[in-house]
PDB file of C-alpha atoms in Angstrom:
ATOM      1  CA  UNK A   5     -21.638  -1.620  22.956  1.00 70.00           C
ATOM      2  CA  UNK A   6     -18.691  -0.717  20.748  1.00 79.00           C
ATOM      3  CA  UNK A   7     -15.913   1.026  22.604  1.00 87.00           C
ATOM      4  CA  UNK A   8     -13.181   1.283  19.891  1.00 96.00           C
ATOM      5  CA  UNK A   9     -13.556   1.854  16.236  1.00 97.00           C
ATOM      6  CA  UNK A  10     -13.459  -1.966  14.103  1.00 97.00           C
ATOM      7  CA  UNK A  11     -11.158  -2.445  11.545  1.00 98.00           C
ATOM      8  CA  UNK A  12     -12.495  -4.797   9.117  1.00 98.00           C
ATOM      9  CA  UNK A  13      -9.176  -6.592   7.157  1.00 98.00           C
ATOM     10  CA  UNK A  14      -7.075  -8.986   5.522  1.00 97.00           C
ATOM     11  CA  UNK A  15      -3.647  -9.942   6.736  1.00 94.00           C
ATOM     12  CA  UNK A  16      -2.445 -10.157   2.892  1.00 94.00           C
ATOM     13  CA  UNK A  17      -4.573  -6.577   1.190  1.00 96.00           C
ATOM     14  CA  UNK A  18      -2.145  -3.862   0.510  1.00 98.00           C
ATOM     15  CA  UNK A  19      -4.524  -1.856   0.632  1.00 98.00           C
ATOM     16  CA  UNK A  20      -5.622  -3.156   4.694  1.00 98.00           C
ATOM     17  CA  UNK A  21      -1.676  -3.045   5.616  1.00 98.00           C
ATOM     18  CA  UNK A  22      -1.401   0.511   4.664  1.00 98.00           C
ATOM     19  CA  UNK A  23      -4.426   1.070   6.442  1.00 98.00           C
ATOM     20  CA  UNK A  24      -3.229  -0.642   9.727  1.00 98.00           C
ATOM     21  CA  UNK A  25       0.221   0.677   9.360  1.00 98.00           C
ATOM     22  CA  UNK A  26      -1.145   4.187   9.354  1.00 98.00           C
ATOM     23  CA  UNK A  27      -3.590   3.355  12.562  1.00 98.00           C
ATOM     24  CA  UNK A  28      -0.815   1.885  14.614  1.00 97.00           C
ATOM     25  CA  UNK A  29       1.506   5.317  13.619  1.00 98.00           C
ATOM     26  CA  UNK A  30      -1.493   7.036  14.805  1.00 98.00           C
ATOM     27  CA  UNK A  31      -1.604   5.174  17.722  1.00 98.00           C
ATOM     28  CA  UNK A  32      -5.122   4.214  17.395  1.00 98.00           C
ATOM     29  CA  UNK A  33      -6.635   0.933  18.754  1.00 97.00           C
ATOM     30  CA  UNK A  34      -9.127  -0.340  16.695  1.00 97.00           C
ATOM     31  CA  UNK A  35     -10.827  -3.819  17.475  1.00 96.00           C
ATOM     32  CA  UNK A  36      -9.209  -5.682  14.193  1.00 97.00           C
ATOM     33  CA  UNK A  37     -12.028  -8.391  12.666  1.00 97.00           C
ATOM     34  CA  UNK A  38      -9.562  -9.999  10.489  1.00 96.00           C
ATOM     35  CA  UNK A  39     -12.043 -11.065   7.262  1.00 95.00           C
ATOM     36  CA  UNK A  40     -11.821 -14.689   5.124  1.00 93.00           C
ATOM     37  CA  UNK A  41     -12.517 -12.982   1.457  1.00 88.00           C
ATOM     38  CA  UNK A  42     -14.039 -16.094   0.465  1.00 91.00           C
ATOM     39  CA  UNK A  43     -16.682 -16.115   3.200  1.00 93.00           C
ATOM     40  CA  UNK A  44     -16.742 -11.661   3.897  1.00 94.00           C
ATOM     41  CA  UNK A  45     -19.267 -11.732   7.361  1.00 95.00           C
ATOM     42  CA  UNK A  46     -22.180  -9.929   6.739  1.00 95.00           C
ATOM     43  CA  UNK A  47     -22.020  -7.153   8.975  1.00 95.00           C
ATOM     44  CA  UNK A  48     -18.881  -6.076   6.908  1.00 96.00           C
ATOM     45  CA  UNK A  49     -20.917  -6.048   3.486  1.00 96.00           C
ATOM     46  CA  UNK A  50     -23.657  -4.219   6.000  1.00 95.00           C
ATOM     47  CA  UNK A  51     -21.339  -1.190   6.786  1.00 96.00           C
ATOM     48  CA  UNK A  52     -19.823  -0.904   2.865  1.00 95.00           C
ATOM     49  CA  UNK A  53     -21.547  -2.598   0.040  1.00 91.00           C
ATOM     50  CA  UNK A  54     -18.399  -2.982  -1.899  1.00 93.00           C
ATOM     51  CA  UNK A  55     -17.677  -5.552  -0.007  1.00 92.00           C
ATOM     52  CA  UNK A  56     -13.842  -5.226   0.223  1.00 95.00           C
ATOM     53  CA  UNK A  57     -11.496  -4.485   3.311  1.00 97.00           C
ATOM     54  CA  UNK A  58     -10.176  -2.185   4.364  1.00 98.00           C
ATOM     55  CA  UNK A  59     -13.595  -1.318   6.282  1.00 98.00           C
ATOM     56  CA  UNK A  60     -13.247   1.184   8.957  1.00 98.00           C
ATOM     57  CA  UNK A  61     -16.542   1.519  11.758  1.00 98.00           C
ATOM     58  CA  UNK A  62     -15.748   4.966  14.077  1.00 97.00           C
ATOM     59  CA  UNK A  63     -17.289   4.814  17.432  1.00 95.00           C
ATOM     60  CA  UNK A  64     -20.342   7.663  15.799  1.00 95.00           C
ATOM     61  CA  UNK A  65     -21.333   5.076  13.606  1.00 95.00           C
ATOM     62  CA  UNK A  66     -19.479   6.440  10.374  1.00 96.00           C
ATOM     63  CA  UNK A  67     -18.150   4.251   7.658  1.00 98.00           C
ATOM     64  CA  UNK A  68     -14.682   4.782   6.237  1.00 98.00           C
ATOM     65  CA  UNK A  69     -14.227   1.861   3.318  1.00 97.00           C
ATOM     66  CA  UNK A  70     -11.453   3.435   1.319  1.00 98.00           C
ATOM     67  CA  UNK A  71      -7.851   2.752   2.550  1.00 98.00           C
ATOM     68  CA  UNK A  72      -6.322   5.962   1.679  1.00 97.00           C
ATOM     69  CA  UNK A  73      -9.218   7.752   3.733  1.00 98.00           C
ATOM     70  CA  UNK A  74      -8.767   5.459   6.558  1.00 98.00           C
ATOM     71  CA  UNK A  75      -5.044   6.899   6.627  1.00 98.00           C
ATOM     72  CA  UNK A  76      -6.174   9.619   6.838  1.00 97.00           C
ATOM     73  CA  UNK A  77      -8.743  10.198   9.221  1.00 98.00           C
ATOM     74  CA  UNK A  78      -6.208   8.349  11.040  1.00 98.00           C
ATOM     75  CA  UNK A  79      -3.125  10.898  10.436  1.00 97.00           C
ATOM     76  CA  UNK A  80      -5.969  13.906  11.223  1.00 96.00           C
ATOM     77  CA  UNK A  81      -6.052  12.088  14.499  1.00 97.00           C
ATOM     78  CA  UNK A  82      -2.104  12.278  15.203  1.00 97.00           C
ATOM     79  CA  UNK A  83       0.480  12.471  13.076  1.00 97.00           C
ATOM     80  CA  UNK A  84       3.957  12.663  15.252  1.00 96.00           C
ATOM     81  CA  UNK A  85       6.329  12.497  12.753  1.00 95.00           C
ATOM     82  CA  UNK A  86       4.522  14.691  10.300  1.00 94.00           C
ATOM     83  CA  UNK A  87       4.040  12.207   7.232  1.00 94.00           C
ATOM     84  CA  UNK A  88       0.912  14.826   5.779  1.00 91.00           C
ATOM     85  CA  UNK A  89       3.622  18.335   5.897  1.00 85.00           C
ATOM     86  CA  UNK A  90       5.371  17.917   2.817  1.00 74.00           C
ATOM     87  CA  UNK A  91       4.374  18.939  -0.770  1.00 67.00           C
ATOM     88  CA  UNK A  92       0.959  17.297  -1.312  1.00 64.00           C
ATOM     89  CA  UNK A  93       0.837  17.614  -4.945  1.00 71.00           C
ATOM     90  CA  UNK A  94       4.408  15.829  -5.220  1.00 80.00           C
ATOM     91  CA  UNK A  95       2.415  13.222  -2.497  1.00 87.00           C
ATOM     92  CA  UNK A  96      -0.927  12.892  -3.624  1.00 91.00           C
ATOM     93  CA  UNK A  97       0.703  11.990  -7.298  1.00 93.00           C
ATOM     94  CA  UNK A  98       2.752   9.280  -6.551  1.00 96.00           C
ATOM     95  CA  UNK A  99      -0.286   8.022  -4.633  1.00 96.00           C
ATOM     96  CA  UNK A 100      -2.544   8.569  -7.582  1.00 96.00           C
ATOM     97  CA  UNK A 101      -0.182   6.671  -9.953  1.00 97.00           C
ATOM     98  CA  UNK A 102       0.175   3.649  -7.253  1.00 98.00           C
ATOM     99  CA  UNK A 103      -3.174   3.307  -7.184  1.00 98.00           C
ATOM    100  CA  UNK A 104      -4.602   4.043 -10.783  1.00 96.00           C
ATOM    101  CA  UNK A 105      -1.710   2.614 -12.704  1.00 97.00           C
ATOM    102  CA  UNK A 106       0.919   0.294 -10.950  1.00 98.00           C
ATOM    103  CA  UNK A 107      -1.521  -1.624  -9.568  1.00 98.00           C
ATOM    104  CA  UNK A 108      -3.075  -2.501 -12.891  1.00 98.00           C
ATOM    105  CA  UNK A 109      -0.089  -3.523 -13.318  1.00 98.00           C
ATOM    106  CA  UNK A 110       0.867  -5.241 -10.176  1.00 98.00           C
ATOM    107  CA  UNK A 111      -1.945  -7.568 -10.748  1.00 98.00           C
ATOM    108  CA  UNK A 112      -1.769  -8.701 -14.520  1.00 98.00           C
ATOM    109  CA  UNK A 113       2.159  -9.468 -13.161  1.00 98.00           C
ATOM    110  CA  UNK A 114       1.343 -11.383 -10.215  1.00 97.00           C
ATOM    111  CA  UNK A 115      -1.353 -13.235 -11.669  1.00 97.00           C
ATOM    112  CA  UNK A 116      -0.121 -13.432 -15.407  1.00 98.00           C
ATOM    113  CA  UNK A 117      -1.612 -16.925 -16.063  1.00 97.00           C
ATOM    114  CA  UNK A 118      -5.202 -14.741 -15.911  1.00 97.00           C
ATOM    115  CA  UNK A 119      -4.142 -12.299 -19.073  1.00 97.00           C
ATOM    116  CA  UNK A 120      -2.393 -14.622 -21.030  1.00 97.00           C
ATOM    117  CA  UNK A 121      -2.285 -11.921 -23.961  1.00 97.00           C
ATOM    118  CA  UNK A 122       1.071 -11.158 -22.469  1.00 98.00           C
ATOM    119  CA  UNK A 123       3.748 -12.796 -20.685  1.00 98.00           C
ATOM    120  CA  UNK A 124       4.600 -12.438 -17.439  1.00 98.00           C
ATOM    121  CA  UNK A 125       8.220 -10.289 -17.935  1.00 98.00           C
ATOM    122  CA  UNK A 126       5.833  -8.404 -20.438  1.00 98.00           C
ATOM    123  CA  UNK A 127       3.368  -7.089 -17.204  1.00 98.00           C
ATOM    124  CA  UNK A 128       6.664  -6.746 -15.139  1.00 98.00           C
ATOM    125  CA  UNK A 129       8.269  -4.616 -17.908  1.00 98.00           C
ATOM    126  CA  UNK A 130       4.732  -2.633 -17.660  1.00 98.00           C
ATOM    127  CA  UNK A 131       5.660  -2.158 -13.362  1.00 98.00           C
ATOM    128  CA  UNK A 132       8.749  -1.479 -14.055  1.00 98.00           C
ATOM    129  CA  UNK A 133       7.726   2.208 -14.809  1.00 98.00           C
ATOM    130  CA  UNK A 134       6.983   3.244 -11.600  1.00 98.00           C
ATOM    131  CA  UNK A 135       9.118   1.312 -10.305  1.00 98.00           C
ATOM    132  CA  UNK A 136      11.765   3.588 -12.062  1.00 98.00           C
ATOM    133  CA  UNK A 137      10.048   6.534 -10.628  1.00 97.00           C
ATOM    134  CA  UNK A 138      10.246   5.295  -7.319  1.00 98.00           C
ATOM    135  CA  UNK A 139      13.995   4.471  -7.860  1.00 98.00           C
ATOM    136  CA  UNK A 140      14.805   7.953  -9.368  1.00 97.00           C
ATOM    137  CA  UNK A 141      13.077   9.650  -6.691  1.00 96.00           C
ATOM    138  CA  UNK A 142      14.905   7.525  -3.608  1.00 97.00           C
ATOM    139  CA  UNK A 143      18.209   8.649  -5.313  1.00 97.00           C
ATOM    140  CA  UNK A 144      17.006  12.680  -5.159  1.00 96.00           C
ATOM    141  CA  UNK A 145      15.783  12.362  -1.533  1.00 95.00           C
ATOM    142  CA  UNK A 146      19.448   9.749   0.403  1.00 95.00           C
ATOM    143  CA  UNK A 147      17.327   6.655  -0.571  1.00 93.00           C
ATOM    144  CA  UNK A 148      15.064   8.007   2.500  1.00 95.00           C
ATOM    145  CA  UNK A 149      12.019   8.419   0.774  1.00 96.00           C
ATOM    146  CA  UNK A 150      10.305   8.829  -2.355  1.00 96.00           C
ATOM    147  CA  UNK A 151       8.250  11.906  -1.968  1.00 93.00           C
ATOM    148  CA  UNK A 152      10.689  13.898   0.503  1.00 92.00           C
ATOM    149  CA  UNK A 153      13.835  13.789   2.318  1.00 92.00           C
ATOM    150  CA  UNK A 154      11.968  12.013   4.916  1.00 93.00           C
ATOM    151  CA  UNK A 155       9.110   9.277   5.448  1.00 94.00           C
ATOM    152  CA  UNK A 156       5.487  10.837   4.335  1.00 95.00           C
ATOM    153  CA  UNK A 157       2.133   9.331   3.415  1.00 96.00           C
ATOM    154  CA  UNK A 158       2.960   8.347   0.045  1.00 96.00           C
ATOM    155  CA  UNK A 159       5.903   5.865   1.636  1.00 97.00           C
ATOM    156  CA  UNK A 160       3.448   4.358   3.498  1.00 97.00           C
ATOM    157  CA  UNK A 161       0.396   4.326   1.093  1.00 98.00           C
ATOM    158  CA  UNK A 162       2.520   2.362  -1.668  1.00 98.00           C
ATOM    159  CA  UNK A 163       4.846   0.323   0.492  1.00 98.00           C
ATOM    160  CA  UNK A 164       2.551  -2.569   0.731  1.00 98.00           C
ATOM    161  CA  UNK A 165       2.582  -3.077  -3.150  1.00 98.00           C
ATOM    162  CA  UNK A 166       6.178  -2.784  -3.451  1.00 98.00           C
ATOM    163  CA  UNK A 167       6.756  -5.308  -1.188  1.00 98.00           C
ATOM    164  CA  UNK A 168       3.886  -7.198  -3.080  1.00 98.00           C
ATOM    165  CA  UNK A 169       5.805  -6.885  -6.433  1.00 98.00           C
ATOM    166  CA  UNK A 170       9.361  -7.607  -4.941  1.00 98.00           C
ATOM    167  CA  UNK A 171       8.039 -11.523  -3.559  1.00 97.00           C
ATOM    168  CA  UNK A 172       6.433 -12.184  -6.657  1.00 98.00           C
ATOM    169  CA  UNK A 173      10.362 -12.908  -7.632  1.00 98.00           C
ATOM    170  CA  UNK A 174      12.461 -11.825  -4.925  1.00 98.00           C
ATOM    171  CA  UNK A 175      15.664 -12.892  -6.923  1.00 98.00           C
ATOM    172  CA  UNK A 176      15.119 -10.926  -9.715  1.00 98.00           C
ATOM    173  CA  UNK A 177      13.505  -7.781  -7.516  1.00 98.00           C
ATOM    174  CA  UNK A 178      17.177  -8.528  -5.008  1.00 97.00           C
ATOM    175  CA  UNK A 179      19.128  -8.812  -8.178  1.00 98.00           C
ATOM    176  CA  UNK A 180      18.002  -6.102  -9.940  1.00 98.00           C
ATOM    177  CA  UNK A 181      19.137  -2.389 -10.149  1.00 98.00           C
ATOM    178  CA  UNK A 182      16.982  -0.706  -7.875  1.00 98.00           C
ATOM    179  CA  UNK A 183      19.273  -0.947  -5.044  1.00 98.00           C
ATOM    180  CA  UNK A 184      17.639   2.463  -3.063  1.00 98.00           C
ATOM    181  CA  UNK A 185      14.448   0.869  -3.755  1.00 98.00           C
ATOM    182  CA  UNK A 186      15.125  -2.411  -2.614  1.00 98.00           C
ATOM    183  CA  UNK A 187      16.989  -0.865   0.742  1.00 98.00           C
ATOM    184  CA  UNK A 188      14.307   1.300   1.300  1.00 98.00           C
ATOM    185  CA  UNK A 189      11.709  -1.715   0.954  1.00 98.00           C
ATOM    186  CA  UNK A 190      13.816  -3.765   3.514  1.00 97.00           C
ATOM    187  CA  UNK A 191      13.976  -0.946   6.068  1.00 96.00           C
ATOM    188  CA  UNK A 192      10.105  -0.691   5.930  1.00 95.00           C
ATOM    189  CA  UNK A 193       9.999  -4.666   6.746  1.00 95.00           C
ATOM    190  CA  UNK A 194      12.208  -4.306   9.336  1.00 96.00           C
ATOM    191  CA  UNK A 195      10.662  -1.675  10.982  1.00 93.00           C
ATOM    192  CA  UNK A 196       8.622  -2.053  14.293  1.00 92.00           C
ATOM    193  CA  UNK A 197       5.636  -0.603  12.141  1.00 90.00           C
TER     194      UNK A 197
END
């Protein structure tokens, strides 16, 4: 009998850190089945056909399999610091273009050798325009964070492929001249969350 909601994920997926990081925040224990992607158990691809993680089972039986959902239901749940009061729109955008866009182009950078119509500074040049964004909004809000003067969903939601993009080539991300950007994404892996 299940007595806490299972978290199917992978240590490594953006898209499961964001939706762990949110869970913890939440305070929400989940039973956490971390997932080999080359061998995804079957009672995973059971509960959500895509077949990708973040998978989230509730204790009625209901299937959350999308990341930004799983933060949430889990935010709905408890929210302490209020991440979800702050101008949605301004929120939900940055979000949007994390998700839609940057990691598009997250992914041709990181894994250049797989679109070799470009080069690899080519797909980082490509990044590099949200990254901007991000940068020009840290400097508007004290380099706290990049939808408000304060932490929100959207901090959370795209921290994971930040930090993603930053180890790709942490001397050029360390070197370069995002400096709120690259303090914010050291206070976030610092952080007890």
């Amino acid at each position: 009998m299940q007595t806490k909601p299972v978290l199917y994920s992978f240590r490594r997926c953006p898209y499961a850190i964001r939706a762990r990081m949110a869970l913890e925040y939440a305070s929400i224990t989940c039973e956490l089945r971390e997932v080999k992607l080359s061998n995804k158990p079957q009672a995973m691809i059971n509960l959500s056909h895509k077949g990708t993680v973040p998978v989230l089972l509730l204790m009625d039986g209901s299937v959350i399999d999308e990341s930004l959902d799983i933060m949430l239901w889990a935010l709905d749940q408890s929210d302490p610091d209020h991440w979800l009061d702050v101008e949605q729109n301004d929120d939900r955008l940055l979000i949007e273009k994390n998700d839609q866009k940057f990691t598009q182009d997250l992914e041709q950078y990181k894994y250049f050798q797989r679109f070799p119509e470009h080069s690899q500074l080519y797909y980082r040049e490509n990044a590099e325009e949200f990254i901007r964004l991000l940068e020009t909004n840290l400097q508007m809000h004290q380099g706290i964070g990049i939808a408000s003067n304060r932490l929100t969903l959207a901090d959370v939601a795209i921290f994971p492929f930040i930090r993603q993009l930053a180890h790709v080539d942490w001397q050029w991300f360390s070197n370069s001249q995002y400096k709120n950007l690259i303090s914010w994404l050291v206070k976030f892996e610092e952080s007890e969350l």
